[in-house]
């Protein structure tokens, strides 16, 4: 049976790596990320079912493994009953299953090389985009098979330290390791991802320092000082390279800490950030109307820091459990340096971005954790004899998860097919199909927003607001508030429309349309002083992104101010 599991791992692990690194399908609206997530969940669950069905030995679980299980259980305690977090929950269980598989089934020896080769291929794909030798449908110069440079560089920088394993072999492997490192490193740099560049630099710094430490004797502190100075200079350069972006993240972190302060112990639970962050940002700008962050503010879906996200959603309890996990790993376990550097790179990238959005990083994390062994061999891990009944429960649980994923795939594909004919098919037919999809909603809150926006465009203002009220339980931003305000405007609910326009204007102070909505309300109500005040504020507002819409609004405001000054 164990030999059968090994054969399955030789096929399943490469498929898992390829699927999560390269799979993109026009089968879904989100063609870059959703296919990778589905591949991760489906393949990891299949591997888990195979493990439970074929494995005959005792399941061994270490102290860090127990901590991981506790963290997963705590995070998922209520998410299984939250529709909008279903896919996230399935991914987290997939990570746990994959970790169990890696620690109980012999890992093929060539897995390191497969990961490096795949990363090289992904890097070449990105470099071809950079040189305009292949098609890129995004606004970014380098994304590889991902939606933006963050996913591209997160996966490459997390796996990059594995090339150091090649440098420990014969000359041919050393040469291939050097070439692979140059290709992957170049791709990370040209992607423009500052987090990726930092991770790359730190991995090289640590590896070079540990390799040279025993050879330089008394000069080791001089080497450390030189490398430290270079590192500080690099950080300063990366900050100034995209200063507005870096400053914008400071705003996001500041607002996120306000959210944590309100619910510090247990957090807001699953989906709390997406549903509430923009309201907190609006309150921030209400308190600080002249803030320097006003021009930089935008809709935010992630705090650009996985640790802050963990605390917002699950509180200090989850963060403390995570810290305990790190302490246990550092004090009681050890692994070859490249595997530790992979986890370190992932941890550093998580300080500045959202690497856990991409399932390839979960695979690398589970794979590297499986290489940790106890420093004290006299301490044995816990062994669990699993009854057949409990294995059957596990298989049923994973099978239900697979069924949920298939449901989600069918829903997402159905939504795509509706959007493809949205502007050509009769309105009544499109609304009917959207209604059918709504009845079997899978948890994607962007569908609720899309459905409500369509209803608003078709004049179904009350129904649109009903859907948006449900949407706001899971997701809220400036665009949602603007549509709610527009709906109330068309229904003649002036007070409600004014309130939502004000909220939208505070969420993103650089936006013009919410203020223009307020201007329209005051014109209808013949409140000339308020209309003139809004017009003046629009005319002095700095333009973040020039557009024809903004230009038309500015021209209308100039004409109104001119007319009012002549009366």
PDB file of N, CA, C and O in Angstrom, residues 369-400:
ATOM      1  N   UNK A 369       7.861  22.399   5.496  1.00  0.00           N
ATOM      2  CA  UNK A 369       7.586  21.989   6.875  1.00  0.00           C
ATOM      3  C   UNK A 369       7.797  20.491   7.061  1.00  0.00           C
ATOM      4  O   UNK A 369       8.221  20.038   8.126  1.00  0.00           O
ATOM      5  N   UNK A 370       7.508  19.726   6.008  1.00  0.00           N
ATOM      6  CA  UNK A 370       7.669  18.271   6.090  1.00  0.00           C
ATOM      7  C   UNK A 370       9.131  17.855   6.245  1.00  0.00           C
ATOM      8  O   UNK A 370       9.416  16.717   6.621  1.00  0.00           O
ATOM      9  N   UNK A 371      10.071  18.764   5.975  1.00  0.00           N
ATOM     10  CA  UNK A 371      11.501  18.452   6.093  1.00  0.00           C
ATOM     11  C   UNK A 371      12.059  18.781   7.470  1.00  0.00           C
ATOM     12  O   UNK A 371      13.252  18.559   7.728  1.00  0.00           O
ATOM     13  N   UNK A 372      11.219  19.316   8.367  1.00  0.00           N
ATOM     14  CA  UNK A 372      11.687  19.630   9.716  1.00  0.00           C
ATOM     15  C   UNK A 372      11.717  18.364  10.565  1.00  0.00           C
ATOM     16  O   UNK A 372      10.756  17.596  10.584  1.00  0.00           O
ATOM     17  N   UNK A 373      12.821  18.146  11.251  1.00  0.00           N
ATOM     18  CA  UNK A 373      12.969  17.013  12.163  1.00  0.00           C
ATOM     19  C   UNK A 373      13.414  17.530  13.527  1.00  0.00           C
ATOM     20  O   UNK A 373      13.981  18.627  13.645  1.00  0.00           O
ATOM     21  N   UNK A 374      13.174  16.710  14.564  1.00  0.00           N
ATOM     22  CA  UNK A 374      13.526  17.124  15.926  1.00  0.00           C
ATOM     23  C   UNK A 374      15.031  17.216  16.122  1.00  0.00           C
ATOM     24  O   UNK A 374      15.780  16.380  15.630  1.00  0.00           O
ATOM     25  N   UNK A 375      15.456  18.232  16.868  1.00  0.00           N
ATOM     26  CA  UNK A 375      16.863  18.339  17.239  1.00  0.00           C
ATOM     27  C   UNK A 375      17.232  17.243  18.236  1.00  0.00           C
ATOM     28  O   UNK A 375      18.339  16.717  18.211  1.00  0.00           O
ATOM     29  N   UNK A 376      16.298  16.901  19.113  1.00  0.00           N
ATOM     30  CA  UNK A 376      16.510  15.844  20.105  1.00  0.00           C
ATOM     31  C   UNK A 376      15.769  14.587  19.635  1.00  0.00           C
ATOM     32  O   UNK A 376      14.553  14.491  19.738  1.00  0.00           O
ATOM     33  N   UNK A 377      16.507  13.625  19.112  1.00  0.00           N
ATOM     34  CA  UNK A 377      15.890  12.419  18.569  1.00  0.00           C
ATOM     35  C   UNK A 377      15.273  11.522  19.634  1.00  0.00           C
ATOM     36  O   UNK A 377      14.538  10.581  19.314  1.00  0.00           O
ATOM     37  N   UNK A 378      15.595  11.788  20.907  1.00  0.00           N
ATOM     38  CA  UNK A 378      15.043  10.957  21.980  1.00  0.00           C
ATOM     39  C   UNK A 378      13.556  11.249  22.235  1.00  0.00           C
ATOM     40  O   UNK A 378      12.842  10.445  22.831  1.00  0.00           O
ATOM     41  N   UNK A 379      13.113  12.447  21.782  1.00  0.00           N
ATOM     42  CA  UNK A 379      11.709  12.820  21.960  1.00  0.00           C
ATOM     43  C   UNK A 379      10.933  12.352  20.743  1.00  0.00           C
ATOM     44  O   UNK A 379      11.187  12.788  19.626  1.00  0.00           O
ATOM     45  N   UNK A 380      10.002  11.447  20.942  1.00  0.00           N
ATOM     46  CA  UNK A 380       9.250  10.867  19.848  1.00  0.00           C
ATOM     47  C   UNK A 380       7.955  11.659  19.605  1.00  0.00           C
ATOM     48  O   UNK A 380       7.339  12.150  20.558  1.00  0.00           O
ATOM     49  N   UNK A 381       7.521  11.739  18.352  1.00  0.00           N
ATOM     50  CA  UNK A 381       6.238  12.388  18.072  1.00  0.00           C
ATOM     51  C   UNK A 381       5.074  11.535  18.556  1.00  0.00           C
ATOM     52  O   UNK A 381       5.224  10.340  18.809  1.00  0.00           O
ATOM     53  N   UNK A 382       3.920  12.168  18.703  1.00  0.00           N
ATOM     54  CA  UNK A 382       2.728  11.431  19.106  1.00  0.00           C
ATOM     55  C   UNK A 382       2.300  10.507  17.968  1.00  0.00           C
ATOM     56  O   UNK A 382       2.331  10.867  16.802  1.00  0.00           O
ATOM     57  N   UNK A 383       1.887   9.305  18.327  1.00  0.00           N
ATOM     58  CA  UNK A 383       1.387   8.366  17.322  1.00  0.00           C
ATOM     59  C   UNK A 383      -0.090   8.119  17.559  1.00  0.00           C
ATOM     60  O   UNK A 383      -0.535   8.011  18.702  1.00  0.00           O
ATOM     61  N   UNK A 384      -0.849   8.074  16.475  1.00  0.00           N
ATOM     62  CA  UNK A 384      -2.288   7.905  16.564  1.00  0.00           C
ATOM     63  C   UNK A 384      -2.702   6.712  15.712  1.00  0.00           C
ATOM     64  O   UNK A 384      -2.438   6.678  14.503  1.00  0.00           O
ATOM     65  N   UNK A 385      -3.314   5.749  16.332  1.00  0.00           N
ATOM     66  CA  UNK A 385      -3.887   4.632  15.589  1.00  0.00           C
ATOM     67  C   UNK A 385      -5.299   5.026  15.172  1.00  0.00           C
ATOM     68  O   UNK A 385      -6.184   5.212  16.025  1.00  0.00           O
ATOM     69  N   UNK A 386      -5.486   5.188  13.884  1.00  0.00           N
ATOM     70  CA  UNK A 386      -6.756   5.707  13.380  1.00  0.00           C
ATOM     71  C   UNK A 386      -7.717   4.571  13.072  1.00  0.00           C
ATOM     72  O   UNK A 386      -7.439   3.743  12.197  1.00  0.00           O
ATOM     73  N   UNK A 387      -8.841   4.484  13.761  1.00  0.00           N
ATOM     74  CA  UNK A 387      -9.846   3.457  13.454  1.00  0.00           C
ATOM     75  C   UNK A 387     -10.385   3.623  12.034  1.00  0.00           C
ATOM     76  O   UNK A 387     -10.392   4.734  11.483  1.00  0.00           O
ATOM     77  N   UNK A 388     -10.853   2.514  11.475  1.00  0.00           N
ATOM     78  CA  UNK A 388     -11.395   2.570  10.117  1.00  0.00           C
ATOM     79  C   UNK A 388     -12.590   3.517  10.035  1.00  0.00           C
ATOM     80  O   UNK A 388     -12.793   4.183   9.026  1.00  0.00           O
ATOM     81  N   UNK A 389     -13.364   3.560  11.105  1.00  0.00           N
ATOM     82  CA  UNK A 389     -14.527   4.444  11.106  1.00  0.00           C
ATOM     83  C   UNK A 389     -14.137   5.899  10.993  1.00  0.00           C
ATOM     84  O   UNK A 389     -14.770   6.680  10.266  1.00  0.00           O
ATOM     85  N   UNK A 390     -13.048   6.294  11.704  1.00  0.00           N
ATOM     86  CA  UNK A 390     -12.582   7.672  11.656  1.00  0.00           C
ATOM     87  C   UNK A 390     -12.005   7.996  10.281  1.00  0.00           C
ATOM     88  O   UNK A 390     -12.194   9.101   9.755  1.00  0.00           O
ATOM     89  N   UNK A 391     -11.314   7.015   9.676  1.00  0.00           N
ATOM     90  CA  UNK A 391     -10.817   7.215   8.312  1.00  0.00           C
ATOM     91  C   UNK A 391     -11.975   7.416   7.340  1.00  0.00           C
ATOM     92  O   UNK A 391     -11.908   8.252   6.438  1.00  0.00           O
ATOM     93  N   UNK A 392     -13.025   6.638   7.539  1.00  0.00           N
ATOM     94  CA  UNK A 392     -14.199   6.762   6.675  1.00  0.00           C
ATOM     95  C   UNK A 392     -14.824   8.146   6.805  1.00  0.00           C
ATOM     96  O   UNK A 392     -15.242   8.752   5.808  1.00  0.00           O
ATOM     97  N   UNK A 393     -14.866   8.665   8.039  1.00  0.00           N
ATOM     98  CA  UNK A 393     -15.387  10.019   8.260  1.00  0.00           C
ATOM     99  C   UNK A 393     -14.538  11.045   7.510  1.00  0.00           C
ATOM    100  O   UNK A 393     -15.054  11.975   6.876  1.00  0.00           O
ATOM    101  N   UNK A 394     -13.203  10.868   7.591  1.00  0.00           N
ATOM    102  CA  UNK A 394     -12.294  11.773   6.873  1.00  0.00           C
ATOM    103  C   UNK A 394     -12.511  11.722   5.369  1.00  0.00           C
ATOM    104  O   UNK A 394     -12.522  12.768   4.703  1.00  0.00           O
ATOM    105  N   UNK A 395     -12.681  10.524   4.837  1.00  0.00           N
ATOM    106  CA  UNK A 395     -12.913  10.373   3.396  1.00  0.00           C
ATOM    107  C   UNK A 395     -14.231  11.034   2.995  1.00  0.00           C
ATOM    108  O   UNK A 395     -14.313  11.721   1.963  1.00  0.00           O
ATOM    109  N   UNK A 396     -15.273  10.843   3.815  1.00  0.00           N
ATOM    110  CA  UNK A 396     -16.571  11.473   3.533  1.00  0.00           C
ATOM    111  C   UNK A 396     -16.441  12.998   3.577  1.00  0.00           C
ATOM    112  O   UNK A 396     -16.968  13.719   2.718  1.00  0.00           O
ATOM    113  N   UNK A 397     -15.726  13.489   4.592  1.00  0.00           N
ATOM    114  CA  UNK A 397     -15.512  14.943   4.731  1.00  0.00           C
ATOM    115  C   UNK A 397     -14.823  15.518   3.494  1.00  0.00           C
ATOM    116  O   UNK A 397     -15.249  16.550   2.950  1.00  0.00           O
ATOM    117  N   UNK A 398     -13.759  14.860   3.034  1.00  0.00           N
ATOM    118  CA  UNK A 398     -13.038  15.341   1.857  1.00  0.00           C
ATOM    119  C   UNK A 398     -13.892  15.204   0.593  1.00  0.00           C
ATOM    120  O   UNK A 398     -13.825  16.054  -0.301  1.00  0.00           O
ATOM    121  N   UNK A 399     -14.699  14.170   0.529  1.00  0.00           N
ATOM    122  CA  UNK A 399     -15.583  13.987  -0.629  1.00  0.00           C
ATOM    123  C   UNK A 399     -16.631  15.095  -0.697  1.00  0.00           C
ATOM    124  O   UNK A 399     -16.944  15.601  -1.776  1.00  0.00           O
ATOM    125  N   UNK A 400     -17.154  15.481   0.472  1.00  0.00           N
ATOM    126  CA  UNK A 400     -18.103  16.603   0.513  1.00  0.00           C
ATOM    127  C   UNK A 400     -17.415  17.880   0.046  1.00  0.00           C
ATOM    128  O   UNK A 400     -17.998  18.697  -0.689  1.00  0.00           O
TER     129      UNK A 400
END
